[in-house]
mmCIF file with all atom_site columns, C-alpha atoms and ligand atoms in Angstrom:
data_model
loop_
_atom_site.group_PDB
_atom_site.id
_atom_site.type_symbol
_atom_site.label_atom_id
_atom_site.label_alt_id
_atom_site.label_comp_id
_atom_site.label_asym_id
_atom_site.label_entity_id
_atom_site.label_seq_id
_atom_site.pdbx_PDB_ins_code
_atom_site.Cartn_x
_atom_site.Cartn_y
_atom_site.Cartn_z
_atom_site.occupancy
_atom_site.B_iso_or_equiv
_atom_site.pdbx_formal_charge
_atom_site.auth_seq_id
_atom_site.auth_comp_id
_atom_site.auth_asym_id
_atom_site.auth_atom_id
_atom_site.pdbx_PDB_model_num
ATOM   1   C CA  . UNK V 1 1   ? -0.051  0.211  0.008   1.00 0.00 ? 1   UNK V CA  1
ATOM   2   C CA  . UNK V 1 2   ? 1.226   3.354  -0.983  1.00 0.00 ? 2   UNK V CA  1
ATOM   3   C CA  . UNK V 1 3   ? 0.326   7.037  -0.757  1.00 0.00 ? 3   UNK V CA  1
ATOM   4   C CA  . UNK V 1 4   ? 0.042   8.834  -3.987  1.00 0.00 ? 4   UNK V CA  1
ATOM   5   C CA  . UNK V 1 5   ? -0.356  12.425 -4.627  1.00 0.00 ? 5   UNK V CA  1
ATOM   6   C CA  . UNK V 1 6   ? -1.970  13.825 -7.803  1.00 0.00 ? 6   UNK V CA  1
ATOM   7   C CA  . UNK V 1 7   ? -0.514  17.573 -8.146  1.00 0.00 ? 7   UNK V CA  1
ATOM   8   C CA  . UNK V 1 8   ? -2.259  19.510 -11.032 1.00 0.00 ? 8   UNK V CA  1
ATOM   9   C CA  . UNK V 1 9   ? -0.992  23.071 -12.028 1.00 0.00 ? 9   UNK V CA  1
ATOM   10  C CA  . UNK V 1 10  ? -2.737  26.392 -12.918 1.00 0.00 ? 10  UNK V CA  1
ATOM   11  C CA  . UNK V 1 11  ? -6.112  26.365 -15.175 1.00 0.00 ? 11  UNK V CA  1
ATOM   12  C CA  . UNK V 1 12  ? -6.350  22.756 -14.992 1.00 0.00 ? 12  UNK V CA  1
ATOM   13  C CA  . UNK V 1 13  ? -9.416  23.446 -12.853 1.00 0.00 ? 13  UNK V CA  1
ATOM   14  C CA  . UNK V 1 14  ? -11.174 24.385 -16.251 1.00 0.00 ? 14  UNK V CA  1
ATOM   15  C CA  . UNK V 1 15  ? -10.429 20.884 -17.562 1.00 0.00 ? 15  UNK V CA  1
ATOM   16  C CA  . UNK V 1 16  ? -13.922 19.857 -19.535 1.00 0.00 ? 16  UNK V CA  1
ATOM   17  C CA  . UNK V 1 17  ? -15.184 23.731 -19.801 1.00 0.00 ? 17  UNK V CA  1
ATOM   18  C CA  . UNK V 1 18  ? -12.821 25.207 -22.049 1.00 0.00 ? 18  UNK V CA  1
ATOM   19  C CA  . UNK V 1 19  ? -11.052 24.022 -25.411 1.00 0.00 ? 19  UNK V CA  1
ATOM   20  C CA  . UNK V 1 20  ? -12.392 20.427 -25.374 1.00 0.00 ? 20  UNK V CA  1
ATOM   21  C CA  . UNK V 1 21  ? -10.653 19.927 -28.904 1.00 0.00 ? 21  UNK V CA  1
ATOM   22  C CA  . UNK V 1 22  ? -7.377  19.980 -26.889 1.00 0.00 ? 22  UNK V CA  1
ATOM   23  C CA  . UNK V 1 23  ? -7.806  18.421 -23.738 1.00 0.00 ? 23  UNK V CA  1
ATOM   24  C CA  . UNK V 1 24  ? -10.961 16.870 -23.627 1.00 0.00 ? 24  UNK V CA  1
ATOM   25  C CA  . UNK V 1 25  ? -15.003 16.948 -22.080 1.00 0.00 ? 25  UNK V CA  1
ATOM   26  C CA  . UNK V 1 26  ? -13.792 15.558 -18.791 1.00 0.00 ? 26  UNK V CA  1
ATOM   27  C CA  . UNK V 1 27  ? -13.858 17.746 -15.702 1.00 0.00 ? 27  UNK V CA  1
ATOM   28  C CA  . UNK V 1 28  ? -10.880 17.567 -13.308 1.00 0.00 ? 28  UNK V CA  1
ATOM   29  C CA  . UNK V 1 29  ? -13.417 16.006 -10.699 1.00 0.00 ? 29  UNK V CA  1
ATOM   30  C CA  . UNK V 1 30  ? -13.957 13.105 -13.235 1.00 0.00 ? 30  UNK V CA  1
ATOM   31  C CA  . UNK V 1 31  ? -10.397 12.492 -13.447 1.00 0.00 ? 31  UNK V CA  1
ATOM   32  C CA  . UNK V 1 32  ? -9.650  12.716 -9.612  1.00 0.00 ? 32  UNK V CA  1
ATOM   33  C CA  . UNK V 1 33  ? -12.715 10.413 -8.971  1.00 0.00 ? 33  UNK V CA  1
ATOM   34  C CA  . UNK V 1 34  ? -11.474 7.927  -11.780 1.00 0.00 ? 34  UNK V CA  1
ATOM   35  C CA  . UNK V 1 35  ? -7.848  8.138  -10.463 1.00 0.00 ? 35  UNK V CA  1
ATOM   36  C CA  . UNK V 1 36  ? -9.148  7.587  -6.692  1.00 0.00 ? 36  UNK V CA  1
ATOM   37  C CA  . UNK V 1 37  ? -11.108 4.548  -7.741  1.00 0.00 ? 37  UNK V CA  1
ATOM   38  C CA  . UNK V 1 38  ? -7.784  3.086  -9.781  1.00 0.00 ? 38  UNK V CA  1
ATOM   39  C CA  . UNK V 1 39  ? -5.437  4.014  -6.732  1.00 0.00 ? 39  UNK V CA  1
ATOM   40  C CA  . UNK V 1 40  ? -7.858  1.738  -4.583  1.00 0.00 ? 40  UNK V CA  1
ATOM   41  C CA  . UNK V 1 41  ? -8.241  -1.163 -6.784  1.00 0.00 ? 41  UNK V CA  1
ATOM   42  C CA  . UNK V 1 42  ? -4.543  -1.278 -6.603  1.00 0.00 ? 42  UNK V CA  1
ATOM   43  C CA  . UNK V 1 43  ? -4.371  -1.132 -3.003  1.00 0.00 ? 43  UNK V CA  1
ATOM   44  C CA  . UNK V 1 44  ? -3.184  2.659  -2.928  1.00 0.00 ? 44  UNK V CA  1
ATOM   45  C CA  . UNK V 1 45  ? -4.339  5.975  -1.346  1.00 0.00 ? 45  UNK V CA  1
ATOM   46  C CA  . UNK V 1 46  ? -4.563  8.946  -3.389  1.00 0.00 ? 46  UNK V CA  1
ATOM   47  C CA  . UNK V 1 47  ? -5.200  12.513 -2.586  1.00 0.00 ? 47  UNK V CA  1
ATOM   48  C CA  . UNK V 1 48  ? -5.580  15.290 -5.165  1.00 0.00 ? 48  UNK V CA  1
ATOM   49  C CA  . UNK V 1 49  ? -4.709  18.883 -5.421  1.00 0.00 ? 49  UNK V CA  1
ATOM   50  C CA  . UNK V 1 50  ? -4.964  21.297 -7.775  1.00 0.00 ? 50  UNK V CA  1
ATOM   51  C CA  . UNK V 1 51  ? -3.809  25.009 -7.542  1.00 0.00 ? 51  UNK V CA  1
ATOM   52  C CA  . UNK V 1 52  ? -3.339  27.946 -9.947  1.00 0.00 ? 52  UNK V CA  1
ATOM   53  C CA  . UNK V 1 53  ? -0.614  29.474 -7.449  1.00 0.00 ? 53  UNK V CA  1
ATOM   54  C CA  . UNK V 1 54  ? 2.982   28.438 -7.725  1.00 0.00 ? 54  UNK V CA  1
ATOM   55  C CA  . UNK V 1 55  ? 3.762   28.765 -4.068  1.00 0.00 ? 55  UNK V CA  1
ATOM   56  C CA  . UNK V 1 56  ? 0.487   26.832 -3.079  1.00 0.00 ? 56  UNK V CA  1
ATOM   57  C CA  . UNK V 1 57  ? 1.766   23.624 -5.411  1.00 0.00 ? 57  UNK V CA  1
ATOM   58  C CA  . UNK V 1 58  ? 5.467   23.871 -3.586  1.00 0.00 ? 58  UNK V CA  1
ATOM   59  C CA  . UNK V 1 59  ? 3.809   24.304 -0.060  1.00 0.00 ? 59  UNK V CA  1
ATOM   60  C CA  . UNK V 1 60  ? 1.620   20.895 -0.836  1.00 0.00 ? 60  UNK V CA  1
ATOM   61  C CA  . UNK V 1 61  ? 5.051   19.322 -2.119  1.00 0.00 ? 61  UNK V CA  1
ATOM   62  C CA  . UNK V 1 62  ? 7.115   20.174 1.190   1.00 0.00 ? 62  UNK V CA  1
ATOM   63  C CA  . UNK V 1 63  ? 4.252   18.872 3.130   1.00 0.00 ? 63  UNK V CA  1
ATOM   64  C CA  . UNK V 1 64  ? 4.158   15.665 1.201   1.00 0.00 ? 64  UNK V CA  1
ATOM   65  C CA  . UNK V 1 65  ? 7.689   14.896 2.344   1.00 0.00 ? 65  UNK V CA  1
ATOM   66  C CA  . UNK V 1 66  ? 6.829   12.678 5.296   1.00 0.00 ? 66  UNK V CA  1
ATOM   67  C CA  . UNK V 1 67  ? 3.747   10.999 4.068   1.00 0.00 ? 67  UNK V CA  1
ATOM   68  C CA  . UNK V 1 68  ? 3.772   10.509 0.192   1.00 0.00 ? 68  UNK V CA  1
ATOM   69  C CA  . UNK V 1 69  ? 5.631   7.599  -1.721  1.00 0.00 ? 69  UNK V CA  1
ATOM   70  C CA  . UNK V 1 70  ? 4.759   8.875  -5.269  1.00 0.00 ? 70  UNK V CA  1
ATOM   71  C CA  . UNK V 1 71  ? 3.285   12.048 -7.103  1.00 0.00 ? 71  UNK V CA  1
ATOM   72  C CA  . UNK V 1 72  ? 1.455   12.438 -10.336 1.00 0.00 ? 72  UNK V CA  1
ATOM   73  C CA  . UNK V 1 73  ? 2.209   15.397 -11.325 1.00 0.00 ? 73  UNK V CA  1
ATOM   74  C CA  . UNK V 1 74  ? 0.836   17.549 -14.578 1.00 0.00 ? 74  UNK V CA  1
ATOM   75  C CA  . UNK V 1 75  ? 2.432   21.231 -14.039 1.00 0.00 ? 75  UNK V CA  1
ATOM   76  C CA  . UNK V 1 76  ? 0.593   23.014 -16.699 1.00 0.00 ? 76  UNK V CA  1
ATOM   77  C CA  . UNK V 1 77  ? 2.212   25.788 -18.011 1.00 0.00 ? 77  UNK V CA  1
ATOM   78  C CA  . UNK V 1 78  ? 4.494   25.594 -15.106 1.00 0.00 ? 78  UNK V CA  1
ATOM   79  C CA  . UNK V 1 79  ? 6.133   22.937 -16.779 1.00 0.00 ? 79  UNK V CA  1
ATOM   80  C CA  . UNK V 1 80  ? 7.609   25.613 -19.326 1.00 0.00 ? 80  UNK V CA  1
ATOM   81  C CA  . UNK V 1 81  ? 8.869   28.085 -16.679 1.00 0.00 ? 81  UNK V CA  1
ATOM   82  C CA  . UNK V 1 82  ? 9.057   26.900 -12.775 1.00 0.00 ? 82  UNK V CA  1
ATOM   83  C CA  . UNK V 1 83  ? 12.650  26.349 -11.522 1.00 0.00 ? 83  UNK V CA  1
ATOM   84  C CA  . UNK V 1 84  ? 11.076  26.712 -8.379  1.00 0.00 ? 84  UNK V CA  1
ATOM   85  C CA  . UNK V 1 85  ? 8.846   23.819 -8.309  1.00 0.00 ? 85  UNK V CA  1
ATOM   86  C CA  . UNK V 1 86  ? 11.399  21.505 -9.743  1.00 0.00 ? 86  UNK V CA  1
ATOM   87  C CA  . UNK V 1 87  ? 13.537  22.284 -6.970  1.00 0.00 ? 87  UNK V CA  1
ATOM   88  C CA  . UNK V 1 88  ? 10.681  21.531 -4.450  1.00 0.00 ? 88  UNK V CA  1
ATOM   89  C CA  . UNK V 1 89  ? 10.534  18.327 -6.151  1.00 0.00 ? 89  UNK V CA  1
ATOM   90  C CA  . UNK V 1 90  ? 14.407  17.805 -5.992  1.00 0.00 ? 90  UNK V CA  1
ATOM   91  C CA  . UNK V 1 91  ? 14.612  18.872 -2.255  1.00 0.00 ? 91  UNK V CA  1
ATOM   92  C CA  . UNK V 1 92  ? 11.624  16.303 -1.186  1.00 0.00 ? 92  UNK V CA  1
ATOM   93  C CA  . UNK V 1 93  ? 12.858  13.530 -3.153  1.00 0.00 ? 93  UNK V CA  1
ATOM   94  C CA  . UNK V 1 94  ? 9.588   11.982 -3.810  1.00 0.00 ? 94  UNK V CA  1
ATOM   95  C CA  . UNK V 1 95  ? 9.622   10.079 -7.217  1.00 0.00 ? 95  UNK V CA  1
ATOM   96  C CA  . UNK V 1 96  ? 7.079   11.234 -9.747  1.00 0.00 ? 96  UNK V CA  1
ATOM   97  C CA  . UNK V 1 97  ? 5.787   11.128 -13.199 1.00 0.00 ? 97  UNK V CA  1
ATOM   98  C CA  . UNK V 1 98  ? 5.214   14.148 -15.413 1.00 0.00 ? 98  UNK V CA  1
ATOM   99  C CA  . UNK V 1 99  ? 1.614   13.912 -17.195 1.00 0.00 ? 99  UNK V CA  1
ATOM   100 C CA  . UNK V 1 100 ? 0.551   15.915 -20.010 1.00 0.00 ? 100 UNK V CA  1
ATOM   101 C CA  . UNK V 1 101 ? -3.021  15.885 -21.679 1.00 0.00 ? 101 UNK V CA  1
ATOM   102 C CA  . UNK V 1 102 ? -1.829  16.940 -24.958 1.00 0.00 ? 102 UNK V CA  1
ATOM   103 C CA  . UNK V 1 103 ? 1.348   15.747 -26.546 1.00 0.00 ? 103 UNK V CA  1
ATOM   104 C CA  . UNK V 1 104 ? 3.425   18.685 -25.748 1.00 0.00 ? 104 UNK V CA  1
ATOM   105 C CA  . UNK V 1 105 ? 5.892   17.513 -28.469 1.00 0.00 ? 105 UNK V CA  1
ATOM   106 C CA  . UNK V 1 106 ? 3.664   18.326 -30.952 1.00 0.00 ? 106 UNK V CA  1
ATOM   107 C CA  . UNK V 1 107 ? 2.668   21.945 -30.057 1.00 0.00 ? 107 UNK V CA  1
ATOM   108 C CA  . UNK V 1 108 ? 4.549   25.261 -29.846 1.00 0.00 ? 108 UNK V CA  1
ATOM   109 C CA  . UNK V 1 109 ? 8.046   25.760 -29.319 1.00 0.00 ? 109 UNK V CA  1
ATOM   110 C CA  . UNK V 1 110 ? 7.724   27.271 -26.165 1.00 0.00 ? 110 UNK V CA  1
ATOM   111 C CA  . UNK V 1 111 ? 6.178   24.081 -24.689 1.00 0.00 ? 111 UNK V CA  1
ATOM   112 C CA  . UNK V 1 112 ? 9.157   22.117 -25.793 1.00 0.00 ? 112 UNK V CA  1
ATOM   113 C CA  . UNK V 1 113 ? 11.001  22.557 -22.951 1.00 0.00 ? 113 UNK V CA  1
ATOM   114 C CA  . UNK V 1 114 ? 10.256  20.970 -19.594 1.00 0.00 ? 114 UNK V CA  1
ATOM   115 C CA  . UNK V 1 115 ? 11.611  21.875 -16.340 1.00 0.00 ? 115 UNK V CA  1
ATOM   116 C CA  . UNK V 1 116 ? 10.761  18.457 -14.906 1.00 0.00 ? 116 UNK V CA  1
ATOM   117 C CA  . UNK V 1 117 ? 11.155  15.558 -17.773 1.00 0.00 ? 117 UNK V CA  1
ATOM   118 C CA  . UNK V 1 118 ? 14.913  15.025 -16.570 1.00 0.00 ? 118 UNK V CA  1
ATOM   119 C CA  . UNK V 1 119 ? 14.138  14.642 -13.186 1.00 0.00 ? 119 UNK V CA  1
ATOM   120 C CA  . UNK V 1 120 ? 10.887  12.718 -13.501 1.00 0.00 ? 120 UNK V CA  1
ATOM   121 C CA  . UNK V 1 121 ? 10.371  8.994  -13.331 1.00 0.00 ? 121 UNK V CA  1
ATOM   122 C CA  . UNK V 1 122 ? 9.164   9.311  -16.741 1.00 0.00 ? 122 UNK V CA  1
ATOM   123 C CA  . UNK V 1 123 ? 6.532   11.422 -18.888 1.00 0.00 ? 123 UNK V CA  1
ATOM   124 C CA  . UNK V 1 124 ? 3.045   10.339 -20.119 1.00 0.00 ? 124 UNK V CA  1
ATOM   125 C CA  . UNK V 1 125 ? 1.775   12.834 -22.738 1.00 0.00 ? 125 UNK V CA  1
ATOM   126 C CA  . UNK V 1 126 ? -0.669  13.034 -25.650 1.00 0.00 ? 126 UNK V CA  1
ATOM   127 C CA  . UNK V 1 127 ? -3.376  10.246 -24.188 1.00 0.00 ? 127 UNK V CA  1
ATOM   128 C CA  . UNK V 1 128 ? -5.829  13.020 -23.081 1.00 0.00 ? 128 UNK V CA  1
ATOM   129 C CA  . UNK V 1 129 ? -7.515  11.689 -19.475 1.00 0.00 ? 129 UNK V CA  1
ATOM   130 C CA  . UNK V 1 130 ? -6.012  8.405  -19.894 1.00 0.00 ? 130 UNK V CA  1
ATOM   131 C CA  . UNK V 1 131 ? -2.365  10.275 -19.703 1.00 0.00 ? 131 UNK V CA  1
ATOM   132 C CA  . UNK V 1 132 ? -3.334  10.065 -16.084 1.00 0.00 ? 132 UNK V CA  1
ATOM   133 C CA  . UNK V 1 133 ? -4.439  6.618  -15.915 1.00 0.00 ? 133 UNK V CA  1
ATOM   134 C CA  . UNK V 1 134 ? -1.509  5.256  -17.576 1.00 0.00 ? 134 UNK V CA  1
ATOM   135 C CA  . UNK V 1 135 ? 0.882   7.047  -15.049 1.00 0.00 ? 135 UNK V CA  1
ATOM   136 C CA  . UNK V 1 136 ? -0.771  5.721  -12.423 1.00 0.00 ? 136 UNK V CA  1
ATOM   137 C CA  . UNK V 1 137 ? -0.050  2.364  -13.836 1.00 0.00 ? 137 UNK V CA  1
ATOM   138 C CA  . UNK V 1 138 ? 3.600   3.195  -14.310 1.00 0.00 ? 138 UNK V CA  1
ATOM   139 C CA  . UNK V 1 139 ? 3.553   4.533  -10.438 1.00 0.00 ? 139 UNK V CA  1
ATOM   140 C CA  . UNK V 1 140 ? 2.104   1.328  -9.180  1.00 0.00 ? 140 UNK V CA  1
ATOM   141 C CA  . UNK V 1 141 ? 4.804   -0.798 -10.965 1.00 0.00 ? 141 UNK V CA  1
ATOM   142 C CA  . UNK V 1 142 ? 7.339   1.293  -9.831  1.00 0.00 ? 142 UNK V CA  1
ATOM   143 C CA  . UNK V 1 143 ? 6.093   0.969  -6.526  1.00 0.00 ? 143 UNK V CA  1
ATOM   144 C CA  . UNK V 1 144 ? 5.545   -2.867 -6.470  1.00 0.00 ? 144 UNK V CA  1
ATOM   145 C CA  . UNK V 1 145 ? 8.723   -3.815 -8.560  1.00 0.00 ? 145 UNK V CA  1
ATOM   146 C CA  . UNK V 1 146 ? 12.286  -2.714 -9.055  1.00 0.00 ? 146 UNK V CA  1
ATOM   147 C CA  . UNK V 1 147 ? 11.473  -0.921 -12.538 1.00 0.00 ? 147 UNK V CA  1
ATOM   148 C CA  . UNK V 1 148 ? 8.390   0.392  -14.513 1.00 0.00 ? 148 UNK V CA  1
HETATM 149 O O1  . LIG Z 2 .   ? -1.276  18.912 -21.774 1.00 0.00 ? 201 LIG Z O1  1
HETATM 150 C C1  . LIG Z 2 .   ? -1.310  19.501 -20.651 1.00 0.00 ? 201 LIG Z C1  1
HETATM 151 O O2  . LIG Z 2 .   ? -1.567  18.504 -19.905 1.00 0.00 ? 201 LIG Z O2  1
HETATM 152 C C2  . LIG Z 2 .   ? -0.804  20.680 -20.672 1.00 0.00 ? 201 LIG Z C2  1
HETATM 153 O O3  . LIG Z 2 .   ? 0.017   20.376 -19.098 1.00 0.00 ? 201 LIG Z O3  1
HETATM 154 C C3  . LIG Z 2 .   ? -1.761  21.699 -20.410 1.00 0.00 ? 201 LIG Z C3  1
HETATM 155 C C4  . LIG Z 2 .   ? -1.444  23.234 -20.156 1.00 0.00 ? 201 LIG Z C4  1
HETATM 156 C C5  . LIG Z 2 .   ? -0.252  23.440 -20.603 1.00 0.00 ? 201 LIG Z C5  1
HETATM 157 O O4  . LIG Z 2 .   ? 0.261   24.902 -20.862 1.00 0.00 ? 201 LIG Z O4  1
HETATM 158 C C6  . LIG Z 2 .   ? 1.033   22.433 -21.203 1.00 0.00 ? 201 LIG Z C6  1
HETATM 159 O O5  . LIG Z 2 .   ? 1.755   23.044 -22.069 1.00 0.00 ? 201 LIG Z O5  1
HETATM 160 C C7  . LIG Z 2 .   ? 0.376   21.384 -21.403 1.00 0.00 ? 201 LIG Z C7  1
HETATM 161 C C8  . LIG Z 2 .   ? -2.479  23.988 -19.999 1.00 0.00 ? 201 LIG Z C8  1
HETATM 162 C C9  . LIG Z 2 .   ? -3.608  23.803 -19.132 1.00 0.00 ? 201 LIG Z C9  1
HETATM 163 C C10 . LIG Z 2 .   ? -4.470  24.623 -19.440 1.00 0.00 ? 201 LIG Z C10 1
HETATM 164 O O6  . LIG Z 2 .   ? -5.683  23.987 -19.138 1.00 0.00 ? 201 LIG Z O6  1
HETATM 165 C C11 . LIG Z 2 .   ? -6.956  24.026 -19.432 1.00 0.00 ? 201 LIG Z C11 1
HETATM 166 C C12 . LIG Z 2 .   ? -8.024  23.358 -19.158 1.00 0.00 ? 201 LIG Z C12 1
HETATM 167 C C13 . LIG Z 2 .   ? -9.269  23.269 -20.009 1.00 0.00 ? 201 LIG Z C13 1
HETATM 168 C C14 . LIG Z 2 .   ? -9.484  24.649 -20.818 1.00 0.00 ? 201 LIG Z C14 1
HETATM 169 C C15 . LIG Z 2 .   ? -8.145  25.345 -20.862 1.00 0.00 ? 201 LIG Z C15 1
HETATM 170 C C16 . LIG Z 2 .   ? -7.265  25.108 -20.223 1.00 0.00 ? 201 LIG Z C16 1
#
């Protein structure tokens, strides 16, 4: 049994309500419910947190230090900007998977840089809401086996 933390960055609270052609029609509440059930079926607990504020995400990562075994992270736009979030993850030394709904590699130049890809266990991108489910499957394999 492991404790998982699902972290979502800025604007993902609007999921399902804007740009469905890019990000799909499921809401963030749908994603959180679905992942909670998937985690429970695998014998894990999952807590979810979303914020538009960088410092709140950093605080939540700090709080996770002693209680969370694995983080599932969609940093949203902070993917391409946040050294501070990167440093927080390095400081707590909690393994994490980077998640993206869209295939960022096929999008604008400014989305080609990630401050997380090189320190993540791995990245799942381009599968819509299924990116989250695939990331949880990968996290479970990391937690229960030596390699994903
Ligand atoms: O594809 C992803 O998951 C992203 O992390 C989404 C970010 C974007 O900045 C990244 O480059 C890729 C944007 C999240 C915005 O969330 C919205 C959700 C619904 C409607 C509008 C925005």
